[in-house]
Coordinates of C-alpha atoms in Angstrom, one line a residue:
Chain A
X1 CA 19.8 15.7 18.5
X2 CA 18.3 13.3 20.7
X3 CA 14.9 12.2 22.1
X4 CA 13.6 11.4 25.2
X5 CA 11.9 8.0 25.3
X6 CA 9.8 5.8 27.9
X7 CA 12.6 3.5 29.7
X8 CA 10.5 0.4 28.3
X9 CA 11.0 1.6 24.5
X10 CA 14.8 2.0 25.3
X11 CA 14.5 -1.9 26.8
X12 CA 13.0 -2.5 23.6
X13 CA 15.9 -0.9 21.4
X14 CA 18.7 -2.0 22.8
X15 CA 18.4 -5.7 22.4
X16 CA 19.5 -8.3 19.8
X17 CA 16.3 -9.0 18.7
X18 CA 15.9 -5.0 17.5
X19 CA 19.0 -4.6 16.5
X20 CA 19.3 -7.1 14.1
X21 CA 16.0 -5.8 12.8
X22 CA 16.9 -2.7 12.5
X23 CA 19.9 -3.7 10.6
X24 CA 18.1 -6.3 8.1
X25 CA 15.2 -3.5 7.6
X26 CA 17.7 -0.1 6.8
X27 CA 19.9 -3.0 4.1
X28 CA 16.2 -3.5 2.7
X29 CA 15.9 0.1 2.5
X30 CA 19.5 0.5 1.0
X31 CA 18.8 -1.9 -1.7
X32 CA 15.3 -0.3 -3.2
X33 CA 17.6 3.0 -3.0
X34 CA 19.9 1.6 -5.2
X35 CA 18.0 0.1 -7.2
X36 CA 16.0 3.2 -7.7
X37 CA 19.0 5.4 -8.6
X38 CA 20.2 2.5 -11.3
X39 CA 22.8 0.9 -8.8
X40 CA 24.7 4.2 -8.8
X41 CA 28.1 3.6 -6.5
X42 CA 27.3 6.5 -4.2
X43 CA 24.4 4.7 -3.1
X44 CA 25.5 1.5 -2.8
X45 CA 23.4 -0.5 -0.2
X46 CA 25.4 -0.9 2.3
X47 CA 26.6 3.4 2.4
X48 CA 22.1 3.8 3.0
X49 CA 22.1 1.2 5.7
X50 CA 25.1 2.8 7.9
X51 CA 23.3 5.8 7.2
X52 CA 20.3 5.0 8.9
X53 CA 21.5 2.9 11.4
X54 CA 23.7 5.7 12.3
X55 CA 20.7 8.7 12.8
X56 CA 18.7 5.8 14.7
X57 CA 21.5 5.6 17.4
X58 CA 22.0 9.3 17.3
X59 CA 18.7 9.6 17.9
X60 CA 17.7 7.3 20.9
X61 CA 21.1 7.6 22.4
X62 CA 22.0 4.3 22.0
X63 CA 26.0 3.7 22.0
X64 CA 27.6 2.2 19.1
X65 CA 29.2 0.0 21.8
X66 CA 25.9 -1.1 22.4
X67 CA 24.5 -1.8 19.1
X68 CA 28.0 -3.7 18.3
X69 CA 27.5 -6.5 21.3
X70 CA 23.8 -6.4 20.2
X71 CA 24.9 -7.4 16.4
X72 CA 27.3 -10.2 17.9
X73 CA 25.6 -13.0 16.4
X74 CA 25.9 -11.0 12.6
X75 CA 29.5 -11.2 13.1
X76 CA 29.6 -14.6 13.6
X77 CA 28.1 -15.2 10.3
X78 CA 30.1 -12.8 8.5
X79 CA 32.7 -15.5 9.2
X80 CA 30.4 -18.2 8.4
X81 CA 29.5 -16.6 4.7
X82 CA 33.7 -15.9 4.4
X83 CA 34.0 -19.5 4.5
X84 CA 31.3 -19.5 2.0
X85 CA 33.1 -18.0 -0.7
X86 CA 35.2 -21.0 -1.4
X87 CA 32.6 -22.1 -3.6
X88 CA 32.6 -19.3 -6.0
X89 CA 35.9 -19.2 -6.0
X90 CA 36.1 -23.2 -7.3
X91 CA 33.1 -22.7 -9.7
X92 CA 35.7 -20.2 -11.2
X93 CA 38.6 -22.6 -11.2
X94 CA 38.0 -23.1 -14.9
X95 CA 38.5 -19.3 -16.0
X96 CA 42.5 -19.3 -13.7
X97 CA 43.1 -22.1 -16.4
X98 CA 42.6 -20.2 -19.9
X99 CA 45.0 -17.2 -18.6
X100 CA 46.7 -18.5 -15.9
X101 CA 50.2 -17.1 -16.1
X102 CA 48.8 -13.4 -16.9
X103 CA 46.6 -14.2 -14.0
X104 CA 49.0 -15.4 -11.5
X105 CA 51.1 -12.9 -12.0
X106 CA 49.0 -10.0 -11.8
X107 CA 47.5 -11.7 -9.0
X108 CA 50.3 -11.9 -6.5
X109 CA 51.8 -8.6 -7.2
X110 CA 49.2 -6.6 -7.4
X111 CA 47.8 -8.2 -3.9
X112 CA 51.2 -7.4 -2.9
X113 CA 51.6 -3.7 -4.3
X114 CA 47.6 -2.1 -3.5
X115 CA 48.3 -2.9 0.3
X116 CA 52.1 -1.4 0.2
X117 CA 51.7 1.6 -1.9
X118 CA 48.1 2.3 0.4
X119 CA 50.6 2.1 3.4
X120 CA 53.4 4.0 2.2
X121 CA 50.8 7.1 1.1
X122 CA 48.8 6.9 4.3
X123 CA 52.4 7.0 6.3
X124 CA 53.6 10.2 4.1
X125 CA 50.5 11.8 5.3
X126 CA 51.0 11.0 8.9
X127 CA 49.2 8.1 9.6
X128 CA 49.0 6.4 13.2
X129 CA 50.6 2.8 13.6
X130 CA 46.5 1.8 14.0
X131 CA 45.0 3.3 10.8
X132 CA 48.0 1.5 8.9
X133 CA 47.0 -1.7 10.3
X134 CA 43.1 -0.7 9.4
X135 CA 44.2 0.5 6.0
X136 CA 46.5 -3.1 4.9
X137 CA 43.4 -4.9 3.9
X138 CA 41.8 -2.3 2.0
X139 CA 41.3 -3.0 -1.9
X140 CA 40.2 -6.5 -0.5
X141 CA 36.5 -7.7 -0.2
X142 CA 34.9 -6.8 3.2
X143 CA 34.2 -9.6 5.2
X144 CA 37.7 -10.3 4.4
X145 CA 39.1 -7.3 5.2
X146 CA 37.3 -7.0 8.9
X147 CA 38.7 -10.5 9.7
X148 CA 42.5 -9.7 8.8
X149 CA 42.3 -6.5 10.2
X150 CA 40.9 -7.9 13.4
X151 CA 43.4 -10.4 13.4
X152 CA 46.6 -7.8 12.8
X153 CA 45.1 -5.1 16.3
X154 CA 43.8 -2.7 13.5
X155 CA 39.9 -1.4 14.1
X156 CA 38.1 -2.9 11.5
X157 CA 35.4 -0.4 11.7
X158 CA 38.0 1.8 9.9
X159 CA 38.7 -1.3 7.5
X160 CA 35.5 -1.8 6.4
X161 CA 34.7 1.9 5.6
X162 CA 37.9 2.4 3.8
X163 CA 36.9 -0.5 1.2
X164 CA 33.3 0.4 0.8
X165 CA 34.9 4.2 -0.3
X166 CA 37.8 2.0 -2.7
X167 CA 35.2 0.3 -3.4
X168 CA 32.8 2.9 -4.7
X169 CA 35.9 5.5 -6.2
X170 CA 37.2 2.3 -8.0
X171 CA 33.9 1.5 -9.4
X172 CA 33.5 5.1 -10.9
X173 CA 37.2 5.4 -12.3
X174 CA 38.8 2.1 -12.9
X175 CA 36.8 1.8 -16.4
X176 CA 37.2 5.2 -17.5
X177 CA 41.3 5.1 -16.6
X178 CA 41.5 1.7 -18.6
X179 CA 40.1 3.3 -21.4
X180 CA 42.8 6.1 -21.3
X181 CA 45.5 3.3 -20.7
X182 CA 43.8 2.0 -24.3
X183 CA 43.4 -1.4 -22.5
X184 CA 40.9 -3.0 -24.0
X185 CA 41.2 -6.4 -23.1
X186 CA 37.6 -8.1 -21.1
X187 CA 39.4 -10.3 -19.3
X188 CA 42.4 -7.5 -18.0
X189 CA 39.0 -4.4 -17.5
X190 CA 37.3 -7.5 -15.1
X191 CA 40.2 -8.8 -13.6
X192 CA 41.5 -5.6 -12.6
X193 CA 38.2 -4.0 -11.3
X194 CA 37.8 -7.2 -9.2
X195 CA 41.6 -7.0 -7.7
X196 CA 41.4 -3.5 -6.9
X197 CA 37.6 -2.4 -6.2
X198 CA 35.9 -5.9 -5.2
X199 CA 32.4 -6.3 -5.0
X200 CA 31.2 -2.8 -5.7
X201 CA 33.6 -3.0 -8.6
X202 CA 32.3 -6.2 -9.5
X203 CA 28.8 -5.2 -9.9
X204 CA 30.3 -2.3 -11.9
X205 CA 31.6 -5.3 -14.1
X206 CA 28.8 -7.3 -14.9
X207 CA 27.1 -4.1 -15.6
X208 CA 29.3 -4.0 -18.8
X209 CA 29.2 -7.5 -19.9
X210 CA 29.4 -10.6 -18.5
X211 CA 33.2 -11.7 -19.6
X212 CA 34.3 -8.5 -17.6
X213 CA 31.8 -9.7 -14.8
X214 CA 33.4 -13.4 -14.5
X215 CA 37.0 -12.0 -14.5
X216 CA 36.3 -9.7 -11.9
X217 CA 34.5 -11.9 -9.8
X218 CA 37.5 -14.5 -10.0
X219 CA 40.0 -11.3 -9.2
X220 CA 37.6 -10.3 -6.3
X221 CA 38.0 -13.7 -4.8
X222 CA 41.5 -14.4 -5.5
X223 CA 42.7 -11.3 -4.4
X224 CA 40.3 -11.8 -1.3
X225 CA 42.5 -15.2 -0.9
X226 CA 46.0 -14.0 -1.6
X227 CA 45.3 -11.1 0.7
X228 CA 45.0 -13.0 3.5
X229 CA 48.0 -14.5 3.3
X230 CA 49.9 -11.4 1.9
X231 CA 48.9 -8.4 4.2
X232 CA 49.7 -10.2 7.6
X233 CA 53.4 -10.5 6.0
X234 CA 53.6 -7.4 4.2
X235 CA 52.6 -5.5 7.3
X236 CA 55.4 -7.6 8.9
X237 CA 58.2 -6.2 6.5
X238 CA 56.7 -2.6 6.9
X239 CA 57.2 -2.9 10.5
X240 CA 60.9 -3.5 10.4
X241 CA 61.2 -0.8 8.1
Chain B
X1 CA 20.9 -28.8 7.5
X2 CA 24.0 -30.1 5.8
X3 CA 25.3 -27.4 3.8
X4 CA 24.9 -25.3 7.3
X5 CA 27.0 -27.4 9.0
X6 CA 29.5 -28.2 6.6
X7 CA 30.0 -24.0 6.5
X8 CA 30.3 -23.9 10.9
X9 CA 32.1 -27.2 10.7
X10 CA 35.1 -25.4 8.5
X11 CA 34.7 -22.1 10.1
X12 CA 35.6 -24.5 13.5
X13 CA 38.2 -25.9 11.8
X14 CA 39.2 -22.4 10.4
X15 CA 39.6 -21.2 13.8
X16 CA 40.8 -24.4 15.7
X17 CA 43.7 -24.4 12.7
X18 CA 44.2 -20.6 13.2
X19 CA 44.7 -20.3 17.0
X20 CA 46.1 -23.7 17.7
X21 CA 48.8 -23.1 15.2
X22 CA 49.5 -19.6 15.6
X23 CA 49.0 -18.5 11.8
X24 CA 48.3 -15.2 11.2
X25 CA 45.7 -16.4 9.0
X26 CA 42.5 -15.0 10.6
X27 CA 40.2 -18.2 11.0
X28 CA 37.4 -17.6 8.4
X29 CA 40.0 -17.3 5.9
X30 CA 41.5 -20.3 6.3
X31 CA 38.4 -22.3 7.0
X32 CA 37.4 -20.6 3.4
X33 CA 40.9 -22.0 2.2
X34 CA 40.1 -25.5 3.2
X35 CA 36.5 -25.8 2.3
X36 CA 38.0 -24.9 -1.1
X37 CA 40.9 -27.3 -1.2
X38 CA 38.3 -30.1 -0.1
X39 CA 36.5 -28.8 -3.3
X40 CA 39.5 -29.3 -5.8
X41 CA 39.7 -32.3 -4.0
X42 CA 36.3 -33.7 -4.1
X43 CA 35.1 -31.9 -7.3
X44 CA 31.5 -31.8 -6.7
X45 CA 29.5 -28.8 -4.2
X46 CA 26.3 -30.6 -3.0
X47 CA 22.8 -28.6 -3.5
X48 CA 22.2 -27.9 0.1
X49 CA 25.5 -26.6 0.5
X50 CA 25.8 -24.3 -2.6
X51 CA 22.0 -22.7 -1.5
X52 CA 23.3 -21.8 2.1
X53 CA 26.6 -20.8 0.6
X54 CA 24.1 -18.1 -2.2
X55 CA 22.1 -17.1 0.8
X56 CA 25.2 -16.2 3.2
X57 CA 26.5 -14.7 0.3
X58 CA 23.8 -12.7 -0.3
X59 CA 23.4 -11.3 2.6
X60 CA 27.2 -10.6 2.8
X61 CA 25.7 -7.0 3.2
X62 CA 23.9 -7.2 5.9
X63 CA 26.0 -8.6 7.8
X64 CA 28.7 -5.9 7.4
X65 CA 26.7 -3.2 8.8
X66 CA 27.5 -3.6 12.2
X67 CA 31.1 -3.0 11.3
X68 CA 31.0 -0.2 8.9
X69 CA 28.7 1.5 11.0
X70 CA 31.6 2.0 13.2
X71 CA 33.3 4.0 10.4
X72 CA 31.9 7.8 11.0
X73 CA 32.0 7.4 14.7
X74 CA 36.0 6.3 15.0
X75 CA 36.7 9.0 12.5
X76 CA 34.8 11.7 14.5
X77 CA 37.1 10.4 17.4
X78 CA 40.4 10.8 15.6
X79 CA 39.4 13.4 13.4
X80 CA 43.7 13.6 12.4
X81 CA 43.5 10.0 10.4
X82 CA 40.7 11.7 7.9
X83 CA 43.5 12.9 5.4
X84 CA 45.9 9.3 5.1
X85 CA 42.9 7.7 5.0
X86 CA 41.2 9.5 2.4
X87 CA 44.8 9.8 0.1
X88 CA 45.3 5.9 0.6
X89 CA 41.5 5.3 -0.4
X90 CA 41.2 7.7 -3.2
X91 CA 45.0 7.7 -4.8
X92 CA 46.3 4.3 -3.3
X93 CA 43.0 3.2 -5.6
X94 CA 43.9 5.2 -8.7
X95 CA 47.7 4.1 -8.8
X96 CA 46.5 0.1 -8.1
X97 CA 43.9 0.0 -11.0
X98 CA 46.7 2.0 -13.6
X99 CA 49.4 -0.6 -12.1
X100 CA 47.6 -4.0 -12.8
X101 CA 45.9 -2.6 -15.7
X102 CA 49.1 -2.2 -17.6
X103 CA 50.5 -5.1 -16.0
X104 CA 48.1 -7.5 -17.1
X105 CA 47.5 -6.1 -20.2
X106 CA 51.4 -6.5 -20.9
X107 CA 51.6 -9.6 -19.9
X108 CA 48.3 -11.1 -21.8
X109 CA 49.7 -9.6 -24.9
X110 CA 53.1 -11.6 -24.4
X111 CA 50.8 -14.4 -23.8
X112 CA 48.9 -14.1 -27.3
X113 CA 52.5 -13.2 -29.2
X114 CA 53.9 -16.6 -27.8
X115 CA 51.1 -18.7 -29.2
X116 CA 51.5 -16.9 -32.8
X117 CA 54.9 -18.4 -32.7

């Protein structure tokens, strides 16, 4: 499934310049297609844009490798716009102070379980030492997760398509299994959509109203925060295990 | 120009912090950590710096393509890790929601029971 093209149109391809493009025009693309299908999970922008950027490469041959070192500079700013969300996070300071025990609480020990119980599962089913260092950060927000997991050996390609799926399953379930659980609570439905599904979860969230929207949006960045600190240390104890 | 460098200038410090002290704090996070400690410290987020913050933000997206691209082509290459990886994504999920549902919602209840006292 490849075609042959003239050596200068490959030149042309496989630079920065093209592939940022390329990668700008297919998340342009992903966003009118889920917009289009009412911001339905299984479309979620991002989902469309490895999509296409994955047939373009398959097409013209062009390594992943390649289009990695070509996307350097995107990296870079995925740090840049981590650093970022410290602002969201303070403008939210004022919502940690009308729960905060409940908050806290759930905060630190559900950061602490989602990472365990995801390791223990993926272990029983005979995960490798590197997909258990890919999977630790993986109810946490992306940019987050691809830093930790970089920083831990993991291969944060596998990190960052693990939490777009959480991401997407939590958005479709987490709701519906609250309801079961007859919790009714706006600020526990947020919260927990934000700790455990992040921003696809979060959309989810405002989609309902906006109290459930602001408490997941505080959980999202919280738990992004905790996580941080928590998964390089949980994955610690796991090892000595 | 500000609110750009104020981001770099804590994603520096982020890293400097990071691989000078050997935390296992990846850099970003920690430069996120201390832009939001100045915050609470300072109490005000200048214009400039909250529109560069809302347009990094929002192209937080973007800028995770290059990564989860990656995704399809490291599972075609160990083709073993599908099944853990789908069990932790799809049950790991599942078990965290029902576990800090209930939590919280036990522990916001206590919360409303102690103020009725």
């Amino acid at each position: 499934m490849m075609i042959e093209l003239p050596p200068k149109l490959m030149t042309l391809f496989s630079s920065p310049l093209f592939a940022i493009t390329l990668t700008a025009g297919s998340f342009l693309v992903g966003q009118k297609i889920y917009k289009a299908c009412k911001h339905f999970p299984l479309f979620h922008p991002v989902v469309v844009a490895v999509l296409i950027v994955t047939a373009f490469l398959q097409l013209t041959g062009i390594s992943y490798e390649q289009y990695r070192s070509d996307t350097q500079v995107l990296s870079l700013l995925l740090g840049t716009a981590t650093v970022a969300l410290a602002i969201p996070l303070y403008q939210q300071l004022h919502l940690i102070r009308s729960h905060a025990k409940p908050l806290l609480i759930t905060l630190v020990t559900g950061a602490i379980f989602a990472p365990t119980i995801a390791l223990l599962l993926a272990w029983a089913c005979g995960a490798s030492e590197q997909t258990l260092l890919s999977l630790a950060a993986k109810s946490v927000t992306t940019p987050i997760a691809i830093v930790v997991t970089e920083s831990l050996g993991g291969i944060p390609a596998i990190a960052a398509g693990t939490v777009i799926i959480v991401g997407i399953i939590g958005s479709v379930v987490a709701l519906p299994i609250l309801d079961l659980l007859n919790v009714r609570s706006r600020v526990v439905r947020g919260f927990t959509l934000g700790l455990t599904s992040h921003a696809v979860g979060t959309a989810r969230a405002f989609e309902s109203d906006t109290v459930t929207g602001a408490f997941s949006s505080l959980g999202l960045a919280l738990t992004g925060a905790i996580t941080a600190i928590a998964t390089p240390l949980v994955w610690h104890v796991f090892q000595t295990l | 120009m500000r609110g750009l460098f104020i981001l770099l200038f804590f994603q520096v410090l982020g890293e400097a912090g990071s691989s000078l002290l050997g935390l296992p704090l990846p850099g970003p996070v920690l430069g996120m950590l201390l832009l939001f400690g100045t915050l609470c410290v300072v109490k005000i987020v200048p214009d400039d710096l909250q529109s560069y913050a809302d347009t990094l933000i929002a192209s937080l997206g973007m800028l995770l393509i290059p990564a989860a691209t990656g995704f399809g082509y490291y599972l075609v290459k160990i083709q073993g890790q599908i099944l853990p990886i789908a069990v932790a994504a799809s049950v790991g999920t599942v078990i965290a929601i029902v576990f800090t549902g209930l939590l919280m919602n036990k522990l916001i209840r206590e919360e409303r029971e102690g103020h009725d006292d």
